[in-house]
Amino acid sequence: MPHIIDGKEIAAQIKEEVKYKTAQLKAQGRNVCLAVIQVGADPASTVYVRNKKKACEYVGIDSLSFELSESTSQEELLSLVARLNTDDKVSGILVQLPLPSHIDEDSVIQAISPDKDVDGFHPANAGKLCIGEKGIVPCTPAGIIELLKRSGISVDGKECVVVGRSNIVGKPMALLLLRENGTVTVAHSHTRNLREITRKADILIAALGKPQFITADYVKEGAVVIDVGIHRDNENRLCGDVLYEAVKDKASAITPVPGGVGPMTIAMLMSNCVAAVKR
Ligand code: GUN
């Protein structure tokens, strides 16, 4: 039987730690406050934003909510970000992605002050991660490192394969595994012989965004398998990038969907909010 990595439980632990730190900061007169901006009413974004605000409430972080209409112009959004950047009461700023197509996401990400960039998407934070300086790290890959550490899984010297090269998950994930002394391969949609590469992995991170793509023949016996995907299967049940039922019998440890990586993303966002105040 593989070890089923319980992301819900580990995320709950982290939220308790954040709750404690938030209370300590409050006692020193330092409030933690996250400004959350959503443009338009994408249903998935609405659910994510609601969960982020709920988590803030739970850990004692104040949240400010900006629900802007789909027709908001880039200038209006940039001017709101500029105002929040200079507002001393606001410690973190999160602009929920994706943005409507008439707004340039990169310009908005770059407008957020790097010290308030709790998503860790600003080029200054991405650059710091790249050269091994302290900065704010994107929540999902940071959460995966916590899952591994708190499950007693060492990365040092291991063959790590990351499937996916997004700025939000794949690239920062590779850099964090490298920071933990893993030997890292990044595979993507143009990779030839993907199966041969993934079968070498001691630690396999599936972040390719294709439902149940990673079947048992992509996985080495005894590998640790981390599933970043979130989809609906033919029967409308949640599933990941990994064909869980088949792969779990081969893995030594695996994250389920739901209840694996997902809850960690929000827990690490809370952790980043506290870190932003301390900066
Ligand atoms: N959309 C999907 N995931 C994320 C995330 O982690 N942060 C933001 N801002 N938007 C997202």
mmCIF file of C-alpha atoms and ligand atoms in Angstrom:
data_model
loop_
_atom_site.group_PDB
_atom_site.id
_atom_site.type_symbol
_atom_site.label_atom_id
_atom_site.label_comp_id
_atom_site.label_asym_id
_atom_site.label_seq_id
_atom_site.Cartn_x
_atom_site.Cartn_y
_atom_site.Cartn_z
ATOM 1 C CA MET A 1 0.000 0.000 0.000
ATOM 2 C CA PRO A 2 1.372 3.428 -0.864
ATOM 3 C CA HIS A 3 1.462 6.260 1.607
ATOM 4 C CA ILE A 4 -1.476 8.516 0.702
ATOM 5 C CA ILE A 5 -0.221 12.052 1.273
ATOM 6 C CA ASP A 6 -3.009 13.883 3.083
ATOM 7 C CA GLY A 7 -2.919 17.446 1.774
ATOM 8 C CA LYS A 8 -5.982 18.430 3.743
ATOM 9 C CA GLU A 9 -4.369 17.442 7.021
ATOM 10 C CA ILE A 10 -1.007 19.069 6.236
ATOM 11 C CA ALA A 11 -2.751 22.241 4.991
ATOM 12 C CA ALA A 12 -4.728 22.331 8.257
ATOM 13 C CA GLN A 13 -1.462 22.149 10.241
ATOM 14 C CA ILE A 14 0.011 25.017 8.234
ATOM 15 C CA LYS A 15 -3.113 27.129 8.694
ATOM 16 C CA GLU A 16 -2.888 26.582 12.478
ATOM 17 C CA GLU A 17 0.746 27.753 12.375
ATOM 18 C CA VAL A 18 -0.252 30.815 10.338
ATOM 19 C CA LYS A 19 -3.113 31.539 12.736
ATOM 20 C CA TYR A 20 -0.648 31.563 15.626
ATOM 21 C CA LYS A 21 1.824 33.830 13.804
ATOM 22 C CA THR A 22 -0.970 36.193 12.744
ATOM 23 C CA ALA A 23 -2.104 36.516 16.366
ATOM 24 C CA GLN A 24 1.490 37.214 17.450
ATOM 25 C CA LEU A 25 1.830 39.946 14.822
ATOM 26 C CA LYS A 26 -1.516 41.420 15.861
ATOM 27 C CA ALA A 27 -0.335 41.557 19.475
ATOM 28 C CA GLN A 28 2.587 43.688 18.205
ATOM 29 C CA GLY A 29 0.110 45.968 16.448
ATOM 30 C CA ARG A 30 0.898 44.609 12.989
ATOM 31 C CA ASN A 31 -2.158 43.552 11.010
ATOM 32 C CA VAL A 32 -1.973 41.162 8.113
ATOM 33 C CA CYS A 33 -4.278 42.247 5.290
ATOM 34 C CA LEU A 34 -4.750 40.661 1.870
ATOM 35 C CA ALA A 35 -6.394 42.573 -0.976
ATOM 36 C CA VAL A 36 -8.052 40.201 -3.436
ATOM 37 C CA ILE A 37 -9.007 41.501 -6.870
ATOM 38 C CA GLN A 38 -11.271 39.628 -9.267
ATOM 39 C CA VAL A 39 -12.143 41.022 -12.682
ATOM 40 C CA GLY A 40 -15.282 39.522 -14.215
ATOM 41 C CA ALA A 41 -17.264 36.583 -12.905
ATOM 42 C CA ASP A 42 -15.500 33.432 -14.146
ATOM 43 C CA PRO A 43 -17.213 30.744 -12.017
ATOM 44 C CA ALA A 44 -14.014 28.840 -11.181
ATOM 45 C CA SER A 45 -12.290 32.102 -10.155
ATOM 46 C CA THR A 46 -15.271 33.009 -7.984
ATOM 47 C CA VAL A 47 -14.920 29.702 -6.097
ATOM 48 C CA TYR A 48 -11.140 30.135 -5.680
ATOM 49 C CA VAL A 49 -11.534 33.721 -4.472
ATOM 50 C CA ARG A 50 -14.262 32.732 -2.015
ATOM 51 C CA ASN A 51 -12.032 29.967 -0.600
ATOM 52 C CA LYS A 52 -9.112 32.370 -0.258
ATOM 53 C CA LYS A 53 -11.254 34.867 1.649
ATOM 54 C CA LYS A 54 -12.626 32.095 3.881
ATOM 55 C CA ALA A 55 -9.093 30.933 4.682
ATOM 56 C CA CYS A 56 -8.096 34.514 5.561
ATOM 57 C CA GLU A 57 -10.997 34.737 7.967
ATOM 58 C CA TYR A 58 -10.036 31.425 9.566
ATOM 59 C CA VAL A 59 -6.407 32.366 10.225
ATOM 60 C CA GLY A 60 -7.210 35.934 11.299
ATOM 61 C CA ILE A 61 -5.934 37.734 8.197
ATOM 62 C CA ASP A 62 -8.045 40.743 7.168
ATOM 63 C CA SER A 63 -9.182 40.636 3.578
ATOM 64 C CA LEU A 64 -10.276 43.402 1.262
ATOM 65 C CA SER A 65 -12.332 42.318 -1.685
ATOM 66 C CA PHE A 66 -12.454 44.065 -5.057
ATOM 67 C CA GLU A 67 -14.969 42.545 -7.444
ATOM 68 C CA LEU A 68 -14.603 44.476 -10.681
ATOM 69 C CA SER A 69 -16.780 44.181 -13.761
ATOM 70 C CA GLU A 70 -15.612 42.293 -16.856
ATOM 71 C CA SER A 71 -15.412 45.628 -18.714
ATOM 72 C CA THR A 72 -12.852 47.141 -16.288
ATOM 73 C CA SER A 73 -10.054 48.716 -18.307
ATOM 74 C CA GLN A 74 -6.390 47.881 -17.855
ATOM 75 C CA GLU A 75 -5.775 51.475 -16.702
ATOM 76 C CA GLU A 76 -8.446 51.202 -14.014
ATOM 77 C CA LEU A 77 -6.998 47.930 -12.761
ATOM 78 C CA LEU A 78 -3.437 49.298 -12.792
ATOM 79 C CA SER A 79 -4.530 52.365 -10.859
ATOM 80 C CA LEU A 80 -6.213 50.191 -8.195
ATOM 81 C CA VAL A 81 -3.015 48.118 -7.885
ATOM 82 C CA ALA A 82 -0.956 51.325 -7.591
ATOM 83 C CA ARG A 83 -3.216 52.567 -4.822
ATOM 84 C CA LEU A 84 -2.973 49.269 -2.911
ATOM 85 C CA ASN A 85 0.814 49.233 -3.343
ATOM 86 C CA THR A 86 1.098 52.448 -1.328
ATOM 87 C CA ASP A 87 -1.604 51.599 1.235
ATOM 88 C CA ASP A 88 0.258 50.718 4.451
ATOM 89 C CA LYS A 89 -2.709 48.741 5.754
ATOM 90 C CA VAL A 90 -2.448 46.310 2.819
ATOM 91 C CA SER A 91 0.311 43.720 3.182
ATOM 92 C CA GLY A 92 -0.540 41.464 0.257
ATOM 93 C CA ILE A 93 -2.163 41.897 -3.164
ATOM 94 C CA LEU A 94 -3.626 39.062 -5.208
ATOM 95 C CA VAL A 95 -5.092 39.542 -8.673
ATOM 96 C CA GLN A 96 -7.010 36.396 -9.561
ATOM 97 C CA LEU A 97 -6.053 34.974 -12.957
ATOM 98 C CA PRO A 98 -7.080 34.579 -15.718
ATOM 99 C CA LEU A 99 -7.928 38.193 -16.525
ATOM 100 C CA PRO A 100 -10.275 39.167 -19.372
ATOM 101 C CA SER A 101 -8.500 39.054 -22.737
ATOM 102 C CA HIS A 102 -8.381 42.876 -23.156
ATOM 103 C CA ILE A 103 -6.071 43.108 -20.116
ATOM 104 C CA ASP A 104 -2.384 42.217 -20.358
ATOM 105 C CA GLU A 105 -1.682 39.879 -17.435
ATOM 106 C CA ASP A 106 2.068 40.459 -17.432
ATOM 107 C CA SER A 107 1.635 44.227 -17.079
ATOM 108 C CA VAL A 108 -0.659 43.715 -14.103
ATOM 109 C CA ILE A 109 1.652 41.197 -12.411
ATOM 110 C CA GLN A 110 4.585 43.574 -12.919
ATOM 111 C CA ALA A 111 2.614 46.461 -11.426
ATOM 112 C CA ILE A 112 2.232 44.701 -8.061
ATOM 113 C CA SER A 113 4.916 45.686 -5.566
ATOM 114 C CA PRO A 114 7.232 42.635 -5.260
ATOM 115 C CA ASP A 115 6.981 42.888 -1.452
ATOM 116 C CA LYS A 116 3.191 42.536 -1.637
ATOM 117 C CA ASP A 117 3.197 39.921 -4.405
ATOM 118 C CA VAL A 118 1.851 37.027 -2.301
ATOM 119 C CA ASP A 119 1.446 34.866 -5.432
ATOM 120 C CA GLY A 120 5.192 35.136 -6.086
ATOM 121 C CA PHE A 121 4.543 35.830 -9.796
ATOM 122 C CA HIS A 122 6.422 39.148 -10.111
ATOM 123 C CA PRO A 123 9.641 38.896 -12.176
ATOM 124 C CA ALA A 124 11.619 40.141 -9.155
ATOM 125 C CA ASN A 125 10.399 37.186 -7.073
ATOM 126 C CA ALA A 126 10.799 34.749 -9.979
ATOM 127 C CA GLY A 127 14.368 36.017 -10.421
ATOM 128 C CA LYS A 128 15.161 35.634 -6.729
ATOM 129 C CA LEU A 129 13.937 32.048 -6.811
ATOM 130 C CA CYS A 130 16.134 31.440 -9.833
ATOM 131 C CA ILE A 131 19.327 32.700 -8.190
ATOM 132 C CA GLY A 132 18.529 31.259 -4.758
ATOM 133 C CA GLU A 133 17.785 34.538 -2.957
ATOM 134 C CA LYS A 134 14.978 34.837 -0.413
ATOM 135 C CA GLY A 135 11.749 36.044 -2.004
ATOM 136 C CA ILE A 136 8.091 35.124 -2.217
ATOM 137 C CA VAL A 137 7.616 31.685 -3.779
ATOM 138 C CA PRO A 138 4.512 30.654 -5.813
ATOM 139 C CA CYS A 139 2.006 28.869 -3.586
ATOM 140 C CA THR A 140 1.436 25.566 -5.383
ATOM 141 C CA PRO A 141 5.087 24.512 -5.777
ATOM 142 C CA ALA A 142 5.883 25.823 -2.283
ATOM 143 C CA GLY A 143 3.011 23.672 -1.015
ATOM 144 C CA ILE A 144 4.388 20.595 -2.764
ATOM 145 C CA ILE A 145 7.772 21.043 -1.070
ATOM 146 C CA GLU A 146 5.935 21.242 2.286
ATOM 147 C CA LEU A 147 3.955 18.082 1.451
ATOM 148 C CA LEU A 148 7.199 16.218 0.746
ATOM 149 C CA LYS A 149 9.033 17.533 3.823
ATOM 150 C CA ARG A 150 6.160 16.912 6.209
ATOM 151 C CA SER A 151 5.722 13.393 4.812
ATOM 152 C CA GLY A 152 9.398 12.645 5.521
ATOM 153 C CA ILE A 153 10.313 12.418 1.813
ATOM 154 C CA SER A 154 13.785 13.748 1.068
ATOM 155 C CA VAL A 155 14.516 15.315 -2.333
ATOM 156 C CA ASP A 156 18.303 15.331 -1.895
ATOM 157 C CA GLY A 157 19.995 13.411 -4.714
ATOM 158 C CA LYS A 158 16.714 12.099 -6.117
ATOM 159 C CA GLU A 159 15.735 11.987 -9.789
ATOM 160 C CA CYS A 160 12.880 14.488 -10.030
ATOM 161 C CA VAL A 161 10.778 14.848 -13.161
ATOM 162 C CA VAL A 162 8.386 17.782 -13.515
ATOM 163 C CA VAL A 163 5.888 17.413 -16.355
ATOM 164 C CA GLY A 164 4.739 20.934 -17.248
ATOM 165 C CA ARG A 165 6.637 24.213 -17.612
ATOM 166 C CA SER A 166 4.165 26.933 -16.597
ATOM 167 C CA ASN A 167 5.342 30.032 -14.753
ATOM 168 C CA ILE A 168 2.896 29.235 -11.945
ATOM 169 C CA VAL A 169 3.828 25.595 -11.302
ATOM 170 C CA GLY A 170 6.337 23.803 -13.557
ATOM 171 C CA LYS A 171 9.216 26.291 -13.657
ATOM 172 C CA PRO A 172 9.152 27.335 -9.976
ATOM 173 C CA MET A 173 8.666 23.679 -9.015
ATOM 174 C CA ALA A 174 11.829 22.697 -10.883
ATOM 175 C CA LEU A 175 13.791 25.492 -9.182
ATOM 176 C CA LEU A 176 12.548 24.517 -5.713
ATOM 177 C CA LEU A 177 13.458 20.859 -6.253
ATOM 178 C CA LEU A 178 16.883 21.992 -7.400
ATOM 179 C CA ARG A 179 17.181 24.102 -4.242
ATOM 180 C CA GLU A 180 16.492 20.891 -2.286
ATOM 181 C CA ASN A 181 19.374 19.204 -4.156
ATOM 182 C CA GLY A 182 17.237 17.093 -6.480
ATOM 183 C CA THR A 183 18.406 16.176 -9.987
ATOM 184 C CA VAL A 184 15.689 17.823 -12.026
ATOM 185 C CA THR A 185 14.278 17.206 -15.498
ATOM 186 C CA VAL A 186 11.493 19.384 -16.892
ATOM 187 C CA ALA A 187 9.347 17.677 -19.519
ATOM 188 C CA HIS A 188 6.630 19.391 -21.569
ATOM 189 C CA SER A 189 4.372 19.074 -24.584
ATOM 190 C CA HIS A 190 7.323 18.905 -27.026
ATOM 191 C CA THR A 191 9.245 16.288 -25.040
ATOM 192 C CA ARG A 192 10.020 13.145 -27.009
ATOM 193 C CA ASN A 193 9.722 9.771 -25.280
ATOM 194 C CA LEU A 194 7.980 11.265 -22.270
ATOM 195 C CA ARG A 195 7.268 7.832 -20.824
ATOM 196 C CA GLU A 196 10.957 6.890 -20.790
ATOM 197 C CA ILE A 197 11.757 10.088 -18.917
ATOM 198 C CA THR A 198 8.960 9.852 -16.341
ATOM 199 C CA ARG A 199 9.817 6.197 -15.675
ATOM 200 C CA LYS A 200 13.219 7.338 -14.346
ATOM 201 C CA ALA A 201 11.640 9.578 -11.718
ATOM 202 C CA ASP A 202 11.990 8.900 -8.005
ATOM 203 C CA ILE A 203 9.730 11.944 -7.565
ATOM 204 C CA LEU A 204 7.260 12.641 -10.360
ATOM 205 C CA ILE A 205 5.335 15.929 -10.435
ATOM 206 C CA ALA A 206 2.409 15.844 -12.868
ATOM 207 C CA ALA A 207 1.449 19.401 -13.822
ATOM 208 C CA LEU A 208 0.607 19.015 -17.497
ATOM 209 C CA GLY A 209 -3.096 19.812 -17.289
ATOM 210 C CA LYS A 210 -4.422 16.683 -19.026
ATOM 211 C CA PRO A 211 -6.954 14.551 -17.163
ATOM 212 C CA GLN A 212 -5.633 11.134 -16.042
ATOM 213 C CA PHE A 213 -2.802 11.278 -18.606
ATOM 214 C CA ILE A 214 -0.174 9.695 -16.335
ATOM 215 C CA THR A 215 -0.988 5.993 -16.334
ATOM 216 C CA ALA A 216 0.902 3.226 -14.506
ATOM 217 C CA ASP A 217 3.339 2.699 -17.396
ATOM 218 C CA TYR A 218 4.666 6.266 -16.938
ATOM 219 C CA VAL A 219 5.668 5.500 -13.351
ATOM 220 C CA LYS A 220 8.620 3.640 -11.820
ATOM 221 C CA GLU A 221 7.883 1.093 -9.105
ATOM 222 C CA GLY A 222 8.194 2.876 -5.737
ATOM 223 C CA ALA A 223 8.080 6.433 -7.099
ATOM 224 C CA VAL A 224 6.574 9.365 -5.218
ATOM 225 C CA VAL A 225 3.790 10.809 -7.390
ATOM 226 C CA ILE A 226 2.469 14.338 -6.900
ATOM 227 C CA ASP A 227 -0.624 15.283 -8.894
ATOM 228 C CA VAL A 228 -1.194 18.987 -9.554
ATOM 229 C CA GLY A 229 -4.109 18.549 -11.993
ATOM 230 C CA ILE A 230 -7.733 19.263 -11.223
ATOM 231 C CA HIS A 231 -10.383 18.209 -13.735
ATOM 232 C CA ARG A 232 -13.775 16.540 -13.981
ATOM 233 C CA ASP A 233 -13.923 12.985 -15.367
ATOM 234 C CA ASN A 234 -16.687 11.556 -17.600
ATOM 235 C CA GLU A 235 -18.866 11.022 -14.557
ATOM 236 C CA ASN A 236 -18.289 14.590 -13.361
ATOM 237 C CA ARG A 237 -16.062 13.483 -10.467
ATOM 238 C CA LEU A 238 -12.915 15.425 -9.636
ATOM 239 C CA CYS A 239 -9.739 13.856 -10.989
ATOM 240 C CA GLY A 240 -6.126 14.854 -11.561
ATOM 241 C CA ASP A 241 -3.460 14.478 -14.234
ATOM 242 C CA VAL A 242 -2.726 11.009 -12.834
ATOM 243 C CA LEU A 243 -4.863 7.889 -13.254
ATOM 244 C CA TYR A 244 -4.959 7.473 -9.487
ATOM 245 C CA GLU A 245 -6.425 3.981 -9.074
ATOM 246 C CA ALA A 246 -3.861 2.398 -11.412
ATOM 247 C CA VAL A 247 -0.823 4.438 -10.347
ATOM 248 C CA LYS A 248 -1.304 4.146 -6.581
ATOM 249 C CA ASP A 249 -0.419 0.431 -6.633
ATOM 250 C CA LYS A 250 2.970 1.236 -8.120
ATOM 251 C CA ALA A 251 3.831 4.341 -6.093
ATOM 252 C CA SER A 252 5.423 4.445 -2.644
ATOM 253 C CA ALA A 253 3.552 7.684 -1.939
ATOM 254 C CA ILE A 254 0.915 9.602 -3.878
ATOM 255 C CA THR A 255 -1.333 12.651 -3.535
ATOM 256 C CA PRO A 256 -5.058 12.158 -4.151
ATOM 257 C CA VAL A 257 -7.335 14.554 -6.042
ATOM 258 C CA PRO A 258 -9.159 16.114 -4.298
ATOM 259 C CA GLY A 259 -7.355 16.435 -0.962
ATOM 260 C CA GLY A 260 -3.740 16.463 -2.125
ATOM 261 C CA VAL A 261 -2.031 19.510 -3.638
ATOM 262 C CA GLY A 262 -5.204 21.668 -3.845
ATOM 263 C CA PRO A 263 -5.596 22.544 -0.151
ATOM 264 C CA MET A 264 -1.876 23.327 0.091
ATOM 265 C CA THR A 265 -2.087 26.186 -2.406
ATOM 266 C CA ILE A 266 -4.371 28.220 -0.146
ATOM 267 C CA ALA A 267 -2.446 27.289 3.007
ATOM 268 C CA MET A 268 0.782 28.562 1.414
ATOM 269 C CA LEU A 269 -0.981 31.734 0.285
ATOM 270 C CA MET A 270 -1.825 32.377 3.945
ATOM 271 C CA SER A 271 1.791 31.662 4.855
ATOM 272 C CA ASN A 272 3.013 34.069 2.141
ATOM 273 C CA CYS A 273 0.708 36.798 3.516
ATOM 274 C CA VAL A 274 2.388 36.530 6.920
ATOM 275 C CA ALA A 275 5.836 36.454 5.312
ATOM 276 C CA ALA A 276 4.958 39.611 3.338
ATOM 277 C CA VAL A 277 4.162 41.499 6.562
ATOM 278 C CA LYS A 278 7.455 40.460 8.091
ATOM 279 C CA ARG A 279 9.421 41.766 5.119
HETATM 280 N N1 GUN B 1 -5.584 31.348 -11.010
HETATM 281 C C1 GUN B 1 -5.341 30.029 -10.873
HETATM 282 N N2 GUN B 1 -4.405 29.810 -9.904
HETATM 283 C C2 GUN B 1 -4.065 31.027 -9.430
HETATM 284 C C3 GUN B 1 -3.172 31.450 -8.412
HETATM 285 O O1 GUN B 1 -2.466 30.669 -7.755
HETATM 286 N N3 GUN B 1 -3.102 32.796 -8.219
HETATM 287 C C4 GUN B 1 -3.848 33.678 -8.930
HETATM 288 N N4 GUN B 1 -3.697 34.977 -8.685
HETATM 289 N N5 GUN B 1 -4.685 33.314 -9.877
HETATM 290 C C5 GUN B 1 -4.797 31.990 -10.120
#
